[in-house]
Each structure stands twice: as structure tokens, then as C-alpha cells.
Amino acid sequence: MEKDVFKNTILEIYPSYVKKAIFKQAVKDGFVIDNKKHNGQLTLNLNNSVDVTDDKTLDDKFRHMFEQDHMLAVVEEYEYAKPYRHFCYFGYKNLCIAEIKDLAKSGEVQVFDKKTKFVVDDFNKPTISILEDKIFFKFSYKLNNNIGKSIKYVILAVIDKEYELLEIRFDRIGIAYKNSNTFYKDKIQDILNFFRGKTGLQIENIDFKAVVEYMMSEEKDITFMAQRMTRKGMTAYLEAYEDEAGIIPILGELESFIAEQNDLFDKNADTRLLREKLKAFIMEIEVKSDIPMVKIRMEQSGIKFGITHNYKGTDYSLFMLYGELVGEELMSSVKEYLIQCYKKLNTAISINALPAEENK
């Protein structure tokens, strides 16, 4: 790993709220001293921590911290725990721990050990770390822009044994560094190929379009804030206002209008028939239209995330978190909710499935 590239990435690419989160964790873990109540007295430093109390700005504190190479290892560790803007999920089968261990023994992957505090990430091979029921593979890339500046770019792949999921997590990067409108798609494919070729993992796509359709009809604790709808070759992008709780744009307003005009629709048989035909028309639009993108708010937590189905012509869905990315619980909450809905959908399908033919 080229340490100057790593340092420049943190100082110049990381947003301020991410730097603050890293700095706060470094102080909490005792690697850094930032005595806000500094009154001229010497700060007791028994652990050879980096004292940045006198540095004025956050970037100055980071520059001071990075005089000690082990502080880069602190950031490397943070990259496993941080939330990422984008992610996608795949099912998997045939997980073989022995093959993963062989990759480490042969040196085809680096092994992260937080106890050593050495920088281990490599631009030529992934780094592996294991935490409880998750196996993390960190893929580090050296990206160059057209003026010769280089940065470290990370994509994290997580084998989640509890849910039998392969997650791929990444952040956005400027066009000057990715140099392709299929950059993320290509990197995801490279990582899927790595797991298929090096670990024998059998990777399966998950039909999140069906999951979203189930959520639209059955779940009451979320709001569909926006959606892109395709019908009869035409595309419409529909977005709700922030205060429109639980109402799908346009279609939801039409449903509300029908409900508010009960007296009018109850006048005679013809008006009652008209009401039923309108309701049937709304249902037909929702069922037969293709919805390639939605934006959802989870009501209890306020977390907002988007889903783009068939990303760049692929068979998988790409997810995006909105707002500031602080705390890994953001990604955990979304994953747990989606998997919960996925299981409910599968249960409903099983219940409604036709029984096998008997006594042929």
C-alpha cells in the first residue's frame, strides 16, 4: 500500500462527517488525545497516544496523527465498520471455509489483524477480516485522475453467514477517477468472478422487484417517497412531498379522492359501478406497470433508501442510502427489514402454492 496515496484519500476525498467519525473513534480507543479542556497543564499520556490538542483544524489533527504510520491501520479497521452509500445483495450456497483459509495461507489474500496495527491493504489482492458470523473481503483499488492524482478506493464484500447473503458495499467516486459509466457494474462483476473462481461460492440473484411489490401491498411501516414507473413504453418519475405519510404519489391521491367522495359515488348503481371500475384501474396500473426504481422511508427509524432494479442491464438490484452515513446500524437496519420482507413473501408464496398432483 502506498501510504501517501492513502493519506491523501482521507484528507481530500473523505467527507467531513466521516473524518469526524474516524477521529471520534480514535479518541475513544485511546490512540489519539484531544484535550478540549486544555488549560495549559500537561496531558497525562501513558500509552504513547498522538496528542493533537494544539492542532487547530480537523485536517491538521489528521496530518499530525498520520506522522505515526499505525494511525493508518486505525483507518483501515474503520473501513470494515463504516456504512457505505451503495450496496447490493446476493444469495449464496456452498460456502467452504477451508478454501478461504487456503487463500490466506497461500498469500492470495492479506489478513487484517487489529492487534498488529500495521497497514496491510494491498492494491493487488484483497484483505480478509473475520468478525463473528461475517467474513469481510476488502478490495482496494488505486485510481488515478487526468492530472496525476491517485487515491485509494475501497469496495467491501461481506459473506453474512446468518442470512446466507453476499453483500457488496461501496461509495460513489468522482467521474475523474472512474472514467467509465459502467465502473461500479464492472467492479461488482470482477468481485463476483473472484468469489466464484477462488472460493467456489455459488452466487444467486435475489428478486427484489418481487419483494418491493410485496412491500407496496402488505407493509404499513414504510412510505414510498418516489418511484419511476414504466408503462406501455413510457416512463414517469413520481415523487412525494416529505409530509405525505403513507401515500403513493398520484395513485395514492386518486385513492384518497375516491374515498372522500363516498356520498357522490353512492348515489346510484351507475356511480357505484364507476367507483369499482376506478379502483380496478388503479390496481391494474400498480400490478402491470414496471417499477424499476423506488425511494423508501422506514417510518420508525426515518432511514431513507433507494432501489434500482436491473442495474445497468444486470439481473440484480442496487441500493442507495440517503443522508449522512453515520453508524453501521443504517445498513443493518435496511438489511434486516428487507430480509424480513423477503421471508414473508416466500412464506406467502408457499401458502398459496398449488398442492402437488396426487393419485395420477
Coordinates of C-alpha atoms in Angstrom, one line a residue:
M1 CA 0.0 0.0 0.0
E2 CA 1.3 3.4 -0.9
K3 CA 0.9 5.3 2.3
D4 CA 0.9 8.8 0.7
V5 CA -2.0 7.8 -1.5
F6 CA -3.9 6.5 1.5
K7 CA -3.3 9.7 3.4
N8 CA -4.3 12.0 0.5
T9 CA -7.5 10.0 0.1
I10 CA -8.6 10.6 3.7
L11 CA -7.6 14.2 3.7
E12 CA -9.0 15.2 0.3
I13 CA -11.8 12.7 -0.6
Y14 CA -13.4 11.7 2.7
P15 CA -16.4 14.0 3.7
S16 CA -16.1 15.9 6.9
Y17 CA -18.7 13.8 8.8
V18 CA -16.7 10.6 8.0
K19 CA -13.5 12.2 9.2
K20 CA -15.3 13.3 12.4
A21 CA -16.5 9.7 13.0
I22 CA -13.0 8.3 12.5
F23 CA -11.4 10.9 14.8
K24 CA -14.1 10.3 17.5
Q25 CA -13.4 6.5 17.4
A26 CA -9.6 7.1 17.5
V27 CA -10.0 9.2 20.6
K28 CA -12.4 6.7 22.2
D29 CA -10.0 3.9 21.6
G30 CA -7.1 5.8 23.1
F31 CA -5.0 6.2 20.0
V32 CA -5.4 10.0 20.0
I33 CA -5.6 12.6 22.7
D34 CA -7.7 15.7 22.1
N35 CA -8.0 17.5 25.4
K36 CA -10.8 20.0 24.7
K37 CA -10.5 21.4 28.3
H38 CA -6.8 22.1 27.8
N39 CA -5.8 24.8 30.3
G40 CA -2.0 24.8 29.8
Q41 CA -1.4 21.8 32.0
L42 CA 0.4 18.8 30.6
T43 CA -1.8 15.9 29.5
L44 CA -1.0 12.6 31.0
N45 CA -0.1 10.2 28.2
L46 CA 0.7 6.7 29.3
N47 CA 0.0 4.8 26.1
N48 CA 2.1 6.8 23.6
S49 CA -1.0 8.2 22.0
V50 CA -0.9 11.0 19.5
D51 CA -1.7 14.3 21.2
V52 CA -3.4 16.6 18.8
T53 CA -4.9 19.0 21.3
D54 CA -3.0 22.0 20.0
D55 CA -3.9 21.4 16.3
K56 CA -6.5 23.9 15.1
T57 CA -8.5 22.2 12.3
L58 CA -9.6 18.6 11.9
D59 CA -7.3 18.2 8.9
D60 CA -4.4 19.5 10.9
K61 CA -5.2 16.8 13.6
F62 CA -5.2 14.1 10.9
R63 CA -1.9 15.3 9.4
H64 CA -0.4 15.1 12.9
M65 CA -1.9 11.7 13.5
F66 CA -0.5 10.4 10.3
E67 CA 3.0 11.1 11.4
Q68 CA 2.5 7.7 13.1
D69 CA 2.0 5.0 10.5
H70 CA -0.1 2.9 12.8
M71 CA -2.8 5.5 12.6
L72 CA -3.4 4.4 9.0
A73 CA -4.2 1.0 10.4
V74 CA -6.8 2.5 12.6
V75 CA -8.5 3.9 9.4
E76 CA -8.1 0.5 7.7
E77 CA -10.1 -1.0 10.5
Y78 CA -12.7 1.7 10.3
E79 CA -13.3 0.8 6.6
Y80 CA -14.7 -2.5 7.7
A81 CA -17.3 -1.0 10.0
K82 CA -18.3 2.2 8.2
P83 CA -21.6 2.5 6.3
Y84 CA -21.4 2.7 2.5
R85 CA -23.6 4.7 0.2
H86 CA -24.4 1.9 -2.2
F87 CA -24.8 -1.9 -1.7
C88 CA -26.3 -4.9 -3.3
Y89 CA -27.2 -8.4 -2.0
F90 CA -26.8 -11.8 -3.5
G91 CA -27.8 -15.2 -2.1
Y92 CA -25.1 -17.9 -1.9
K93 CA -24.6 -21.6 -1.5
N94 CA -21.6 -23.9 -1.0
L95 CA -19.6 -21.8 1.4
C96 CA -16.3 -23.6 2.0
I97 CA -14.3 -22.1 4.9
A98 CA -11.3 -24.4 4.1
E99 CA -10.9 -22.8 0.7
I100 CA -10.9 -19.3 2.2
K101 CA -8.3 -20.4 4.7
D102 CA -6.2 -21.7 1.8
L103 CA -6.3 -18.3 0.2
A104 CA -4.8 -16.8 3.3
K105 CA -2.2 -19.5 3.7
S106 CA -1.1 -19.1 0.1
G107 CA -0.9 -15.3 0.3
E108 CA -3.6 -14.7 -2.3
V109 CA -5.4 -12.6 0.3
Q110 CA -3.9 -10.4 3.0
V111 CA -5.1 -11.0 6.6
F112 CA -6.0 -8.0 8.8
D113 CA -5.1 -8.3 12.4
K114 CA -6.1 -5.3 14.5
K115 CA -3.6 -6.2 17.2
T116 CA -0.6 -5.6 15.0
K117 CA -1.6 -2.0 13.9
F118 CA 0.3 -2.4 10.7
V119 CA -1.0 -1.2 7.3
V120 CA -1.8 -4.4 5.3
D121 CA -4.2 -3.4 2.5
D122 CA -2.8 -4.1 -1.0
F123 CA -3.8 -2.8 -4.4
N124 CA -3.1 -6.2 -5.9
K125 CA -5.1 -8.5 -3.6
P126 CA -8.0 -8.3 -1.2
T127 CA -7.7 -8.2 2.6
I128 CA -9.7 -10.5 4.7
S129 CA -11.1 -10.0 8.3
I130 CA -13.5 -12.2 10.3
L131 CA -15.9 -10.8 12.8
E132 CA -18.4 -13.1 14.5
D133 CA -20.6 -14.6 11.7
K134 CA -19.3 -12.3 8.9
I135 CA -16.3 -12.7 6.7
F136 CA -15.1 -9.4 5.2
F137 CA -13.1 -9.1 1.9
K138 CA -11.8 -5.6 1.3
F139 CA -10.9 -4.8 -2.3
S140 CA -8.6 -1.8 -2.6
Y141 CA -8.0 0.0 -5.9
K142 CA -5.6 2.7 -6.8
L143 CA -7.4 5.1 -9.0
N144 CA -5.8 8.0 -11.0
N145 CA -7.4 11.1 -12.4
N146 CA -6.2 13.0 -15.5
I147 CA -3.9 15.3 -13.6
G148 CA -1.9 12.5 -12.0
K149 CA -3.5 12.5 -8.6
S150 CA -4.1 9.0 -7.0
I151 CA -6.5 7.8 -4.4
K152 CA -7.4 4.6 -2.6
Y153 CA -10.9 3.3 -3.4
V154 CA -12.5 0.5 -1.4
I155 CA -15.2 -1.9 -2.2
L156 CA -16.2 -4.2 0.7
A157 CA -17.6 -7.7 0.1
V158 CA -19.2 -9.4 3.1
I159 CA -20.2 -13.0 3.5
D160 CA -23.0 -12.9 6.1
K161 CA -23.4 -16.5 7.3
E162 CA -26.5 -15.7 9.4
Y163 CA -28.6 -14.6 6.4
E164 CA -26.6 -16.5 3.8
L165 CA -26.0 -13.3 1.9
L166 CA -23.1 -11.9 0.0
E167 CA -23.2 -8.1 0.3
I168 CA -21.1 -5.8 -1.8
R169 CA -20.7 -2.3 -0.4
F170 CA -19.2 0.8 -2.0
D171 CA -19.2 4.6 -2.1
R172 CA -19.5 6.9 -5.1
I173 CA -16.4 8.3 -6.6
G174 CA -16.0 11.3 -8.9
I175 CA -16.1 10.8 -12.7
A176 CA -12.5 11.9 -13.0
Y177 CA -11.5 8.7 -11.2
K178 CA -13.9 6.1 -12.5
N179 CA -13.5 7.1 -16.2
S180 CA -16.5 4.9 -17.2
N181 CA -20.2 4.9 -16.9
T182 CA -20.1 1.1 -16.1
F183 CA -17.3 1.5 -13.4
Y184 CA -19.4 0.1 -10.5
K185 CA -21.0 -2.6 -12.6
D186 CA -17.6 -3.8 -13.8
K187 CA -16.1 -3.8 -10.3
I188 CA -19.1 -5.8 -8.9
Q189 CA -18.7 -8.3 -11.7
D190 CA -15.0 -8.7 -11.0
I191 CA -15.7 -9.4 -7.3
L192 CA -18.4 -11.9 -8.2
N193 CA -15.9 -13.6 -10.5
F194 CA -13.3 -13.7 -7.7
F195 CA -15.7 -15.5 -5.3
R196 CA -16.8 -18.0 -8.0
G197 CA -13.3 -18.7 -9.1
K198 CA -11.3 -18.6 -5.9
T199 CA -13.8 -19.9 -3.3
G200 CA -16.3 -21.9 -5.3
L201 CA -19.2 -19.9 -3.9
Q202 CA -22.4 -20.4 -5.8
I203 CA -23.9 -16.9 -6.1
E204 CA -27.6 -16.3 -6.8
N205 CA -29.6 -13.2 -7.7
I206 CA -32.4 -12.2 -5.4
D207 CA -35.7 -10.9 -7.0
F208 CA -36.0 -7.7 -5.1
K209 CA -38.6 -6.4 -7.6
A210 CA -41.0 -9.0 -6.2
V211 CA -40.0 -8.1 -2.6
V212 CA -40.8 -4.4 -3.3
E213 CA -44.2 -5.3 -4.9
Y214 CA -45.0 -7.3 -1.7
M215 CA -43.9 -4.3 0.4
M216 CA -46.2 -2.0 -1.5
S217 CA -49.2 -4.1 -1.0
E218 CA -48.6 -5.5 2.6
E219 CA -46.2 -3.4 4.6
K220 CA -47.6 -0.4 6.6
D221 CA -44.5 0.9 8.4
I222 CA -42.8 2.4 5.3
T223 CA -43.6 5.3 2.9
F224 CA -42.9 5.1 -0.8
M225 CA -41.5 8.6 -1.3
A226 CA -40.7 8.3 -5.0
Q227 CA -40.9 5.8 -7.8
R228 CA -40.1 5.6 -11.5
M229 CA -42.8 3.8 -13.3
T230 CA -42.7 2.4 -16.8
R231 CA -46.0 1.5 -18.6
K232 CA -46.7 0.9 -22.3
G233 CA -43.2 2.2 -23.3
M234 CA -43.5 5.5 -21.3
T235 CA -41.6 6.4 -18.1
A236 CA -42.9 8.7 -15.4
Y237 CA -41.0 9.8 -12.3
L238 CA -43.3 10.4 -9.3
E239 CA -42.1 12.0 -6.1
A240 CA -44.0 12.7 -2.9
Y241 CA -43.6 15.6 -0.5
E242 CA -41.8 15.0 2.8
D243 CA -45.1 15.3 4.8
E244 CA -47.1 12.9 2.7
A245 CA -47.1 9.9 5.1
G246 CA -48.0 6.6 3.6
I247 CA -49.4 7.9 0.3
I248 CA -48.0 6.7 -3.0
P249 CA -47.8 9.8 -5.3
I250 CA -50.7 10.3 -7.8
L251 CA -52.2 6.9 -7.4
G252 CA -52.5 7.4 -3.6
E253 CA -54.0 10.8 -4.2
L254 CA -56.6 9.3 -6.5
E255 CA -57.4 6.6 -4.0
S256 CA -57.9 9.3 -1.3
F257 CA -60.1 11.3 -3.6
I258 CA -62.4 8.3 -4.3
A259 CA -62.6 7.6 -0.5
E260 CA -63.5 11.3 0.2
Q261 CA -66.3 11.3 -2.4
N262 CA -68.3 8.4 -1.0
D263 CA -71.6 10.3 -1.0
L264 CA -71.2 11.1 -4.7
F265 CA -70.3 7.6 -5.6
D266 CA -73.1 6.1 -3.6
K267 CA -75.8 8.0 -5.4
N268 CA -76.9 5.1 -7.7
A269 CA -75.8 1.9 -9.3
D270 CA -74.0 3.7 -12.1
T271 CA -71.8 5.8 -9.8
R272 CA -71.1 2.7 -7.6
L273 CA -70.0 0.8 -10.7
L274 CA -67.8 3.8 -11.8
R275 CA -66.1 3.7 -8.3
E276 CA -65.4 0.0 -8.7
K277 CA -64.0 0.5 -12.2
L278 CA -61.7 3.3 -11.0
K279 CA -60.4 1.1 -8.2
A280 CA -59.8 -1.8 -10.6
F281 CA -58.0 0.6 -13.0
I282 CA -55.7 1.8 -10.2
M283 CA -54.9 -1.8 -9.2
E284 CA -54.2 -2.7 -12.8
I285 CA -51.7 0.2 -13.1
E286 CA -49.9 -0.9 -9.9
V287 CA -49.8 -4.6 -10.9
K288 CA -49.0 -4.3 -14.6
S289 CA -46.6 -1.4 -14.6
D290 CA -42.9 -2.0 -14.3
I291 CA -41.3 0.0 -11.4
P292 CA -37.5 0.0 -12.0
M293 CA -36.7 2.4 -9.2
V294 CA -38.2 3.4 -5.8
K295 CA -37.3 5.5 -2.9
I296 CA -38.5 4.3 0.6
R297 CA -38.6 5.8 4.1
M298 CA -38.7 3.5 7.1
E299 CA -41.1 5.2 9.4
Q300 CA -39.8 4.1 12.8
S301 CA -36.1 4.9 12.1
G302 CA -36.5 7.6 9.4
I303 CA -33.9 5.8 7.3
K304 CA -34.3 6.5 3.6
F305 CA -33.0 4.3 0.8
G306 CA -33.5 3.8 -2.9
I307 CA -33.6 0.6 -5.0
T308 CA -32.8 0.5 -8.7
H309 CA -33.8 -2.9 -10.2
N310 CA -31.8 -4.5 -13.1
Y311 CA -29.0 -2.1 -12.5
K312 CA -27.2 -1.2 -15.9
G313 CA -28.9 -4.2 -17.5
T314 CA -27.9 -6.7 -14.9
D315 CA -30.2 -9.2 -13.0
Y316 CA -29.6 -7.6 -9.6
S317 CA -30.9 -4.6 -7.7
L318 CA -28.6 -1.7 -6.5
F319 CA -29.4 0.0 -3.2
M320 CA -28.6 3.5 -2.1
L321 CA -28.7 5.2 1.3
Y322 CA -29.7 8.8 1.6
G323 CA -28.5 11.4 4.1
E324 CA -25.3 11.4 6.2
L325 CA -23.7 8.0 6.6
V326 CA -23.0 7.7 10.4
G327 CA -23.2 4.4 12.2
E328 CA -23.2 0.8 10.7
E329 CA -26.7 0.3 12.1
L330 CA -28.0 2.1 9.0
M331 CA -27.1 -0.8 6.7
S332 CA -28.0 -3.4 9.3
S333 CA -31.5 -1.9 9.7
V334 CA -32.2 -1.9 6.0
K335 CA -30.8 -5.4 5.5
E336 CA -32.9 -6.8 8.4
Y337 CA -36.0 -5.2 7.1
L338 CA -35.5 -6.4 3.5
I339 CA -34.7 -9.9 4.5
Q340 CA -37.8 -9.9 6.8
C341 CA -40.0 -8.9 3.9
Y342 CA -38.3 -11.4 1.6
K343 CA -39.1 -14.2 4.1
K344 CA -42.7 -13.1 4.4
L345 CA -43.0 -13.1 0.7
N346 CA -41.6 -16.6 0.4
T347 CA -44.0 -17.8 3.2
A348 CA -47.0 -16.2 1.4
I349 CA -45.9 -17.9 -1.9
S350 CA -45.6 -21.3 -0.1
I351 CA -49.0 -21.0 1.5
N352 CA -50.7 -20.1 -1.8
A353 CA -48.8 -22.6 -3.9
L354 CA -51.0 -25.3 -5.5
P355 CA -50.6 -28.8 -3.9
A356 CA -48.8 -31.4 -5.9
E357 CA -51.0 -33.6 -8.0
E358 CA -51.9 -36.8 -6.3
N359 CA -53.1 -40.2 -7.4
K360 CA -52.3 -39.7 -11.1

